[in-house]
Short mmCIF file of C-alpha atoms and ligand atoms in Angstrom, two decimals:
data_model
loop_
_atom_site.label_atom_id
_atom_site.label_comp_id
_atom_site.label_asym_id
_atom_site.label_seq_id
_atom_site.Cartn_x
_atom_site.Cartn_y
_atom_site.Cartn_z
CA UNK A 1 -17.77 -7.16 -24.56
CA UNK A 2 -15.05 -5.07 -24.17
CA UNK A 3 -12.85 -2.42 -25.76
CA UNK A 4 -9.66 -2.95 -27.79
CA UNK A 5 -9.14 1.00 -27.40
CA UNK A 6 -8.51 1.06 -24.03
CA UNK A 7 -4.42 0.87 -23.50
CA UNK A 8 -3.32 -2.48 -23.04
CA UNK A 9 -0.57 -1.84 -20.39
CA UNK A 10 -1.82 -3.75 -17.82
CA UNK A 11 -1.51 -7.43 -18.80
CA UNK A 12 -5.03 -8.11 -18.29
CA UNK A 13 -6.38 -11.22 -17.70
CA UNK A 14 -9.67 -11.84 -19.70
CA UNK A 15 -12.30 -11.25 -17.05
CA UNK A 16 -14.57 -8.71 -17.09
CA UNK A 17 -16.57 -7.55 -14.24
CA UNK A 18 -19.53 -6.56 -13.27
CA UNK A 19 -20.23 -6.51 -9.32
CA UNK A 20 -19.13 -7.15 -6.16
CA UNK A 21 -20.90 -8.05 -2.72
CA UNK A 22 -18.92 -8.03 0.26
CA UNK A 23 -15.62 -10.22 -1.04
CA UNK A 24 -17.47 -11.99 -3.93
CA UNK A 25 -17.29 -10.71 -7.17
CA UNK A 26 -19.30 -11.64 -10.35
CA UNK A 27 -17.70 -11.88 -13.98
CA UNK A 28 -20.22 -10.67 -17.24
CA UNK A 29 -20.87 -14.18 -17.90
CA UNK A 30 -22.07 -14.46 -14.02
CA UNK A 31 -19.22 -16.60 -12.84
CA UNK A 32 -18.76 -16.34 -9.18
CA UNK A 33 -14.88 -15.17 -7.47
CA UNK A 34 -13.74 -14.89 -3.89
CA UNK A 35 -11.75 -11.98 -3.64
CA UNK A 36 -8.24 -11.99 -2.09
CA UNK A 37 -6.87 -9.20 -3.56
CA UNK A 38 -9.12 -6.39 -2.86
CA UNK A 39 -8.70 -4.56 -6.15
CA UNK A 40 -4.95 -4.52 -5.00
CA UNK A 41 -5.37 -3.99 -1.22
CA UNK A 42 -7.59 -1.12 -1.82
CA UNK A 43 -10.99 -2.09 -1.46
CA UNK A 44 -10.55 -2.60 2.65
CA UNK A 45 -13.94 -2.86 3.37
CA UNK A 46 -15.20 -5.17 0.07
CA UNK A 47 -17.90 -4.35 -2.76
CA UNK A 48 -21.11 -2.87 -2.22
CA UNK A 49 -20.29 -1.71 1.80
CA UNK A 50 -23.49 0.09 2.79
CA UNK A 51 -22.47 2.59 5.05
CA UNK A 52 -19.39 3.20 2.16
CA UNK A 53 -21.96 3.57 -0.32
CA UNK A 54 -24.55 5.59 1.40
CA UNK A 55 -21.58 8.03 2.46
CA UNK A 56 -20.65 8.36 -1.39
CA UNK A 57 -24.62 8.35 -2.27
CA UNK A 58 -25.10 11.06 0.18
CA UNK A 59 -21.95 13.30 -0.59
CA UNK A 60 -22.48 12.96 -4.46
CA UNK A 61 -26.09 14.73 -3.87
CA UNK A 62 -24.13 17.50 -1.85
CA UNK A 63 -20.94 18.19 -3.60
CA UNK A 64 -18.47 16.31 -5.32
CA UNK A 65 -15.37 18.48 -6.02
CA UNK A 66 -14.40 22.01 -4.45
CA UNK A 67 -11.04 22.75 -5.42
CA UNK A 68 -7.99 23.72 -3.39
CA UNK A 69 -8.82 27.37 -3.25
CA UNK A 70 -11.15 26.56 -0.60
CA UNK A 71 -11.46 23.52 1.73
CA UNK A 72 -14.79 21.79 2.70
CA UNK A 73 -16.65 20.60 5.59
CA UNK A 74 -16.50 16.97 4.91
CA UNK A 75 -12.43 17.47 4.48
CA UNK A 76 -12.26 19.34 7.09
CA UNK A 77 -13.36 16.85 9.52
CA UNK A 78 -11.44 14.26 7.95
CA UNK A 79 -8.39 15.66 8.68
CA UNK A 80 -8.96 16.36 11.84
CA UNK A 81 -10.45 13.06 12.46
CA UNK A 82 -7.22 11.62 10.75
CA UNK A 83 -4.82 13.89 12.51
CA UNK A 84 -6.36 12.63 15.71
CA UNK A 85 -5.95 8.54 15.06
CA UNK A 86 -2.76 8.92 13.64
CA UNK A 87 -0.90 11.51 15.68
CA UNK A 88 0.51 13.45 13.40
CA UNK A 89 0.54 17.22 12.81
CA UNK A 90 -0.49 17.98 9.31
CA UNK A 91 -1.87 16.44 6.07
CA UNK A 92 -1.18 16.65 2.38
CA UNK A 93 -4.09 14.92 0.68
CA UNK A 94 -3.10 13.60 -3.11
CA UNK A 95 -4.94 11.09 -5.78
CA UNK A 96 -2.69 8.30 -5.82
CA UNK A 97 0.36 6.52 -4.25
CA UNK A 98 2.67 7.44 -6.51
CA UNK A 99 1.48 11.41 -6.13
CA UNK A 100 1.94 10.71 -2.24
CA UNK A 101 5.53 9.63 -2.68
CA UNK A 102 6.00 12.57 -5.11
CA UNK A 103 4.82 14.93 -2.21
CA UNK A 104 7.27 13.61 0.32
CA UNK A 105 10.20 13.56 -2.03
CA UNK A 106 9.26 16.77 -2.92
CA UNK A 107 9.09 17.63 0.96
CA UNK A 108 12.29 16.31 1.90
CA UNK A 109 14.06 17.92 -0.80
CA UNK A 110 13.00 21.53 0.28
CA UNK A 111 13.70 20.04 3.40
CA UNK A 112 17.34 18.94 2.66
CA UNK A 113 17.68 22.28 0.80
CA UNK A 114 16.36 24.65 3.92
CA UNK A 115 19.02 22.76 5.94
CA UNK A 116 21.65 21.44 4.17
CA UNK A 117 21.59 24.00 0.84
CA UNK A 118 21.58 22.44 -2.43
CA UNK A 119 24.35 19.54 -0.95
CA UNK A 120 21.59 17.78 1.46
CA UNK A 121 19.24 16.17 -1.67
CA UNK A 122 19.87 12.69 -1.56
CA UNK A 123 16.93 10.28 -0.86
CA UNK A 124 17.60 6.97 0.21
CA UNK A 125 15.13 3.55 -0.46
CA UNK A 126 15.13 0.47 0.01
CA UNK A 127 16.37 -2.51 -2.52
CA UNK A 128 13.33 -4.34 -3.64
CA UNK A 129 11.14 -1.46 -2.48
CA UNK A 130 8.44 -0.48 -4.71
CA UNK A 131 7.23 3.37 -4.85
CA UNK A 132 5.71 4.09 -7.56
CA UNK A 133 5.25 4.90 -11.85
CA UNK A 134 5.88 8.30 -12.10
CA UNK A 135 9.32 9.25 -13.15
CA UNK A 136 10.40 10.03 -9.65
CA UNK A 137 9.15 7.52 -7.72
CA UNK A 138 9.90 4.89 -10.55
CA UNK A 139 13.42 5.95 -9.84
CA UNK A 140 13.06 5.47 -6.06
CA UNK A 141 11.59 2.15 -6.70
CA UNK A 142 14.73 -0.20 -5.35
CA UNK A 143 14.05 -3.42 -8.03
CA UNK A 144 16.23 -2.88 -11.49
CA UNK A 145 12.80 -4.76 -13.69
CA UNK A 146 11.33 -1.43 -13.35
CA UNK A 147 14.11 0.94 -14.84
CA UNK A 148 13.81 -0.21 -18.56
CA UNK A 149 16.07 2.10 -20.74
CA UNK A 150 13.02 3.64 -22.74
CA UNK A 151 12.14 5.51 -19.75
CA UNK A 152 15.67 7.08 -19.19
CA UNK A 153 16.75 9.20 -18.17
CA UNK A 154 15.71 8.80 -14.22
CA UNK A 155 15.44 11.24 -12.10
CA UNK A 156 18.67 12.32 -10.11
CA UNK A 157 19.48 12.25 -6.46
CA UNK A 158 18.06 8.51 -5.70
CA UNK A 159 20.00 5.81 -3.99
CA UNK A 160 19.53 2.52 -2.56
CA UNK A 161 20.06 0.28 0.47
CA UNK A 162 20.05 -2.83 1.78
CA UNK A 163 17.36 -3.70 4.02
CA UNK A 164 18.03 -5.76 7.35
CA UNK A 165 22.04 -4.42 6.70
CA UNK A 166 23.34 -3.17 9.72
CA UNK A 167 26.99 -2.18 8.28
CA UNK A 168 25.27 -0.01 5.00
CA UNK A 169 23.43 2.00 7.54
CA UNK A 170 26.52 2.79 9.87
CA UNK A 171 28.05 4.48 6.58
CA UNK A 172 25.13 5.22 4.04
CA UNK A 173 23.64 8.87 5.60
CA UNK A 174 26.02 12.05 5.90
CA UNK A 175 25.07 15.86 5.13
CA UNK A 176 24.35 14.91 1.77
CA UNK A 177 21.68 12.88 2.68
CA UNK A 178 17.89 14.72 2.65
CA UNK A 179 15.90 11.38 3.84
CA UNK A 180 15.10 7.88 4.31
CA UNK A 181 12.00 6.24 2.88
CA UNK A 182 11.48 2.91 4.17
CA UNK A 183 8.62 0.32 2.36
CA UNK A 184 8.74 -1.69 5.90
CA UNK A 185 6.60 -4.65 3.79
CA UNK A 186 7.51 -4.82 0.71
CA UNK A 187 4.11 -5.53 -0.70
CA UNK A 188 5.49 -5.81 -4.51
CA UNK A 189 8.90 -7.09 -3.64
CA UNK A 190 7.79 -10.52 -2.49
CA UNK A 191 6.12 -9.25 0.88
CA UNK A 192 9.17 -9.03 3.27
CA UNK A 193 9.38 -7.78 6.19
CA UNK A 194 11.92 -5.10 7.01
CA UNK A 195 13.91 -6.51 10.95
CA UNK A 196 12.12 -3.62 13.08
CA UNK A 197 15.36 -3.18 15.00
CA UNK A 198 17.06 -2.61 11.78
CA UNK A 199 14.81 -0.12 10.69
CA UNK A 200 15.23 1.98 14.18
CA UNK A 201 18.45 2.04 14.10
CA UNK A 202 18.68 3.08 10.37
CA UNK A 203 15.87 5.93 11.24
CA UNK A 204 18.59 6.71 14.16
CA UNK A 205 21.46 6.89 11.78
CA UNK A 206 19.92 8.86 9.24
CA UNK A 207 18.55 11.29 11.72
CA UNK A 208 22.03 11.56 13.04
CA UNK A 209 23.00 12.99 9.72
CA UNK A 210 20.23 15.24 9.50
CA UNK A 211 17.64 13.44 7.63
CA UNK A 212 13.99 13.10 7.81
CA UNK A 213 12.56 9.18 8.47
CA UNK A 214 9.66 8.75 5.97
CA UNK A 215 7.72 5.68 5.37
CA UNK A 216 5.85 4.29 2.45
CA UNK A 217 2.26 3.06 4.20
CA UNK A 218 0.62 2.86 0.46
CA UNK A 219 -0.47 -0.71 0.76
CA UNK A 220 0.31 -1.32 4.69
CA UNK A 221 -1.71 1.65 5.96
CA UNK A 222 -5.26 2.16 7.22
CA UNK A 223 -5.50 -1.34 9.05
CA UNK A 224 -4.15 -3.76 6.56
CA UNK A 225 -1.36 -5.30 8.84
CA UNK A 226 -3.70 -4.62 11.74
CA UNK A 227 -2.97 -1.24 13.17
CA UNK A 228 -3.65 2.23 11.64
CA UNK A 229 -0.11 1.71 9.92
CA UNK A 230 2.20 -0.65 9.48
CA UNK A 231 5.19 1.51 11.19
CA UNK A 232 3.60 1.43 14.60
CA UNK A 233 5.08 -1.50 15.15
CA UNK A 234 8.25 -0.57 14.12
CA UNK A 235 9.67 1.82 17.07
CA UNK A 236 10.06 4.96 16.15
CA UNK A 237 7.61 7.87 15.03
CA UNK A 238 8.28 8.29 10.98
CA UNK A 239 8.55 11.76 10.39
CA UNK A 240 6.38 11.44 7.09
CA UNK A 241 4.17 8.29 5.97
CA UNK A 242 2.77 8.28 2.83
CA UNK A 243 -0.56 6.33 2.29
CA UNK A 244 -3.06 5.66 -0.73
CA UNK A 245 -4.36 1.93 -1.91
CA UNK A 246 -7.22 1.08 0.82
CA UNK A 247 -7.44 4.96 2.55
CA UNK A 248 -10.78 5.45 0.64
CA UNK A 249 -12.44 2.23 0.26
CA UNK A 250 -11.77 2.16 -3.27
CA UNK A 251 -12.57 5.48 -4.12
CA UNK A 252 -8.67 7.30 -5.36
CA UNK A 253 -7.17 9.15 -3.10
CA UNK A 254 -3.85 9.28 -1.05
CA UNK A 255 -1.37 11.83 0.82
CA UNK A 256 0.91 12.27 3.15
CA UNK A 257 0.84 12.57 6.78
CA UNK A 258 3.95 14.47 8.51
CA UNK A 259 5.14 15.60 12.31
CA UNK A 260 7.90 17.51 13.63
CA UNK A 261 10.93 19.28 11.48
CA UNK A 262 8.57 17.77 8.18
CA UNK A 263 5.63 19.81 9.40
CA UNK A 264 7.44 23.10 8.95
CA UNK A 265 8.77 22.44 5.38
CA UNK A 266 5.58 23.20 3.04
CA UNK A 267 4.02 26.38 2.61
CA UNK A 268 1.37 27.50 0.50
CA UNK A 269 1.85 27.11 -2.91
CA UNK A 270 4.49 24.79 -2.37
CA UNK A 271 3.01 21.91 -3.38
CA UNK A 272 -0.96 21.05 -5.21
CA UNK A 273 -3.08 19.03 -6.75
CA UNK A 274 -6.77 20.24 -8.83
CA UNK A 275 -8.81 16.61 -7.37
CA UNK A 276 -6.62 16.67 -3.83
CA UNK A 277 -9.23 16.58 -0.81
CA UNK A 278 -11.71 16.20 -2.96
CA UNK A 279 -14.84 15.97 -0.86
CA UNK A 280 -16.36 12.84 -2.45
CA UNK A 281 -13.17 10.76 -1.48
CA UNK A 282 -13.18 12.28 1.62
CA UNK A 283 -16.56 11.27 2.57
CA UNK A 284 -15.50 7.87 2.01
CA UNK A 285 -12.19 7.75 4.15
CA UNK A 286 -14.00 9.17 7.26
CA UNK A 287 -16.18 5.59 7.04
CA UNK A 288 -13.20 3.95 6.50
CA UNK A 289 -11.26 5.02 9.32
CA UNK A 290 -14.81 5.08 11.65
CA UNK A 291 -14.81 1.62 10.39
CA UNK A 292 -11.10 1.24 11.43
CA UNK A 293 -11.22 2.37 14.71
CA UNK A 294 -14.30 0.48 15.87
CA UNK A 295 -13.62 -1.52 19.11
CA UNK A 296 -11.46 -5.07 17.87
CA UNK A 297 -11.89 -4.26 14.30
CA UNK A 298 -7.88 -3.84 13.65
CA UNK A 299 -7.78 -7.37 15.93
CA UNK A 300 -10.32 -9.00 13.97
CA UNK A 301 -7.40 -8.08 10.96
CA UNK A 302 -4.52 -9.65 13.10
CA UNK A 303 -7.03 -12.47 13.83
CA UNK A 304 -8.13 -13.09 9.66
CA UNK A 305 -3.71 -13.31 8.79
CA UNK A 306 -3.04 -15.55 11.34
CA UNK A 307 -5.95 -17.89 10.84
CA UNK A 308 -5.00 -17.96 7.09
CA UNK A 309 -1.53 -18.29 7.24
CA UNK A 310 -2.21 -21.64 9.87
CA UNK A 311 -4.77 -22.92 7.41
CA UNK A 312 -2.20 -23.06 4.84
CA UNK A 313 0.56 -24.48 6.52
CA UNK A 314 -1.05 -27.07 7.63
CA UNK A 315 -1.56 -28.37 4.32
CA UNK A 316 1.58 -29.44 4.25
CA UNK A 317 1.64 -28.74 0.09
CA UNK A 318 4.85 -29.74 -1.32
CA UNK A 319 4.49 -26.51 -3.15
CA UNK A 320 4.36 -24.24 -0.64
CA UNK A 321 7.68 -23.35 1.15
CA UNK A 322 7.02 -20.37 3.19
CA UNK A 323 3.98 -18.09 4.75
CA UNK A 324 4.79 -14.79 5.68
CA UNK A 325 3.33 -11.14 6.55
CA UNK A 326 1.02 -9.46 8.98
CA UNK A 327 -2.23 -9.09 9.26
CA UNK A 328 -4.50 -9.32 5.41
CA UNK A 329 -1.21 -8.60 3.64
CA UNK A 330 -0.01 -12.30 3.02
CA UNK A 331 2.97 -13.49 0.69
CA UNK A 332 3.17 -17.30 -0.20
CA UNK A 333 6.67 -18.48 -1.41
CA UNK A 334 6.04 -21.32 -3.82
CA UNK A 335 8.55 -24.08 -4.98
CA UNK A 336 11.19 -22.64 -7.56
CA UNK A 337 10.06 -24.48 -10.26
CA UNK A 338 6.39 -23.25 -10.58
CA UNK A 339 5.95 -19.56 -11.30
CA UNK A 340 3.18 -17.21 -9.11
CA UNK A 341 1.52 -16.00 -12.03
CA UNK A 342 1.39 -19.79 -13.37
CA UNK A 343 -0.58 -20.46 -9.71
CA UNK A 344 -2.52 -16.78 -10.10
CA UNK A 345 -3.92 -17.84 -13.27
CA UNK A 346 -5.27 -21.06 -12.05
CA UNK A 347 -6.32 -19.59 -9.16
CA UNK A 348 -8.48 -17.27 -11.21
CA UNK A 349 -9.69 -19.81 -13.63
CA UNK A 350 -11.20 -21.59 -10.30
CA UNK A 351 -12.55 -18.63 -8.56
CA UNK A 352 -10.18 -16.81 -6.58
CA UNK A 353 -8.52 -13.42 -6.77
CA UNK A 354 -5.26 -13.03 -6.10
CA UNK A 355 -2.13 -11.54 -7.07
CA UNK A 356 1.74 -12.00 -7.17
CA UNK A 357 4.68 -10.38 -5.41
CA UNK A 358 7.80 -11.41 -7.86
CA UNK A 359 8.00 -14.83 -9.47
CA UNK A 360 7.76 -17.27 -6.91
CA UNK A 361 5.54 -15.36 -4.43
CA UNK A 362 1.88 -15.41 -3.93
CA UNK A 363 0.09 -12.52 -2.48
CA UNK A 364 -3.14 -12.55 -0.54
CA UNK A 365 -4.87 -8.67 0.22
CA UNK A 366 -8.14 -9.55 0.83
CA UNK A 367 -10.68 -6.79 2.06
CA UNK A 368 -10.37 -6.07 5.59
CA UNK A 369 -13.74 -7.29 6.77
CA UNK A 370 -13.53 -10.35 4.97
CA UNK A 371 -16.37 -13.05 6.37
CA UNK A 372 -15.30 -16.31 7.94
CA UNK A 373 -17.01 -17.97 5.08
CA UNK A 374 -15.49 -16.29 2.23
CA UNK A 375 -12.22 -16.99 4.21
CA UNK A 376 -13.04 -20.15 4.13
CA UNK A 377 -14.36 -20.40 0.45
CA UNK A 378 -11.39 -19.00 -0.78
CA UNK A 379 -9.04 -20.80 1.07
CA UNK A 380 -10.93 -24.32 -0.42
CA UNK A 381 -10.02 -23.12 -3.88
CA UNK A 382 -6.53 -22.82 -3.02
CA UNK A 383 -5.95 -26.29 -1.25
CA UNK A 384 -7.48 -27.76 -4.69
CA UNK A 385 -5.83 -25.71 -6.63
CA UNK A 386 -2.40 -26.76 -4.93
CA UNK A 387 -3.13 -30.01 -5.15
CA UNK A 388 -3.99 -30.15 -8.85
CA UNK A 389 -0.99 -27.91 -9.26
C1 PLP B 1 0.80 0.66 -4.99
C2 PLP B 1 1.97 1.28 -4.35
C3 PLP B 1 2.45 2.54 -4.77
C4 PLP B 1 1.87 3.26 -5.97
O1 PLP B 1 0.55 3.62 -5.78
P1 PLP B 1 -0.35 4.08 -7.05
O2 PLP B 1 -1.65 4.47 -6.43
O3 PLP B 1 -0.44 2.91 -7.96
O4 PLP B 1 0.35 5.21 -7.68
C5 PLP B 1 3.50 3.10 -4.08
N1 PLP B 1 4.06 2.48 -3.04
C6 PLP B 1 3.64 1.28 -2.61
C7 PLP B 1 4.28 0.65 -1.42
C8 PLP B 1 2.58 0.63 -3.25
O5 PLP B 1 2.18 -0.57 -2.84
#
């Protein structure tokens, strides 16, 4: 089984699978995994989710692509339906995470330029931040691992700073500056948490200068820290958010939501893609974010972290030095001297899916309805795993 033609760029581990049900997930040979990682945060509501696949069964029969000369019904109501939960003003629907950062660099930039001229095109991220693999948002990304010299030369008019530093943002943001994206958990950094009073008064600062406040929601949006996004927690209305990952219940898709100054910035023509809004991946959002907003659902997320992150410190693990995040979007710091993917691997060989967040970090995404059982399951493998470790 398996192809050698396929590019090997992913550092694949060698399991092949073949199904999912709910957050289990079967290998060729039949082998049995609980799934913590939610094919990277992005299957939110697990494999083989029966009002998810009757949506996609149902839309496939109707229509599956339109283009963006035209919208469609099922889009339609999406956005409205979106535009509605959210509270913002207008959508730009994409494929991918790194095409929804592309769109709101692209939208501050005309933004910086239709206020500041061709001065105002600096955008600002975070160190440690993670945006993207295109070109653009590789150069956004704040962490140094990802700039290898073959891919030179980046793109211009990127800078960093530090997150949770109150003197960078008192200086960082003049009329040169065009925005401020903020990752406010740094899901491939090593899951931290950005101070939410920091990250007000840096959206206050760089608004003083004239900037737009944009937020990176890829992995932390639709429910994964336990509210519709992650920034609602931090203070202040972003002026853009850009989302992907778990939008779609595993079917790609992404985009950027926007308010305010950002709403008046694109015009037609300004900004496309062929598959954007495509009507199959918008049939399965709309059951995501039905799912979403069903009475205690985002609780039930809140509920899931915290339960997990007790279970695990009260192991008491002489590996384990630190539990962090919020809601299904956990980070485990382990002792310096054993690596994540060391602990990852194991992890896998005993049944569990998980992933890493930097060296000594563990991270846990499991899908967002998750049962108490598989919880449970999961978090077995791990104590035994730890203490064979
Ligand atoms: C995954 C991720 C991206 C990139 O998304 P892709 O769909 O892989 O392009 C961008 N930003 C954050 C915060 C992410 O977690």
């Amino acid at each position: 089984m398996g192809s050698k033609n396929v590019v090997n760029n992913y550092g694949s581990f060698d399991v092949t699978f073949a199904y999912g049900k709910g957050s289990t997930c079967y290998d060729v040979n039949g082998k049995k995994y609980i799934d913590f990682l939610a094919g990277i945060a992005v299957n939110s509501f697990g494999h083989n989710f029966k009002p998810l696949v009757k949506a996609v069964q149902k839309q496939l029969k109707r229509q599956i692509h339109t283009c963006n000369y035209f919208t469609s019904d099922v889009g339609l109501e999406y956005a409205d339906s979106l535009l509605k939960a959210s509270g913002f003003s207008g959508i730009y629907f994409g494929n991918s995470g790194a095409e929804a950062n592309e769109a709101a660099f692209k939208l501050a930039r005309k933004y910086g330029f239709l206020t500041g001229g061709e001065k105002r095109k600096t955008i600002y991220t975070l160190e440690s931040s993670f945006h993207g693999r295109t070109l653009a948002t590789l150069t956004a990304t704040g962490q140094k691992k990802f700039h290898p010299e073959c891919f030179a030369p980046y793109a211009p008019g990127f800078k960093t700073i530090k997150a949770n530093d109150y003197q960078a943002i008192k200086t960082a943001f003049d009329d040169t500056t065009a925005a401020l994206m903020i990752e406010c958990i740094q899901g491939e950094g090593g899951v931290n948490l950005v101070d939410s009073e920091w990250a007000k008064q840096a959206a206050h600062e760089a608004r003083k200068a004239g900037a737009l406040v944009m937020v990176d929601e890829v992995q932390t949006g639709f429910g994964r820290t336990g509210t519709l996004f992650a920034s609602d927690w931090l203070g202040f209305e972003p002026d853009v958010v850009s989302f992907a990952k778990g939008v779609a219940g595993g079917i790609p898709m992404g985009g950027i939501l926007f308010r305010g100054k950002a709403a008046e910035v694109f015009k037609a023509g300004d900004h496309q893609s062929t598959f954007a809004g495509n009507p199959l991946a918008c049939s399965a959002a709309l059951v995501v974010l039905k799912e979403l907003l069903k009475d205690g659902f985002m609780q039930s997320v809140e509920q899931k972290g915290e339960y997990i992150k007790k279970a695990i410190k009260s192991w008491n693990s002489k590996f384990v030095k630190e539990v962090r995040g919020k809601g299904l979007l956990l980070g485990i710091d382990i002792d310096e001297t054993k690596s994540a993917v060391e602990l990852e691997t194991k992890l896998l060989q005993n049944g569990l899916l998980t992933s890493t967040a930097g060296k000594n970090t563990l991270r846990l995404v499991p899908p967002l309805n998750i049962s108490q059982k598989e919880i449970d399951s999961g978090l077995e493998i791990l104590k035994q795993t730890l203490l064979q470790f």
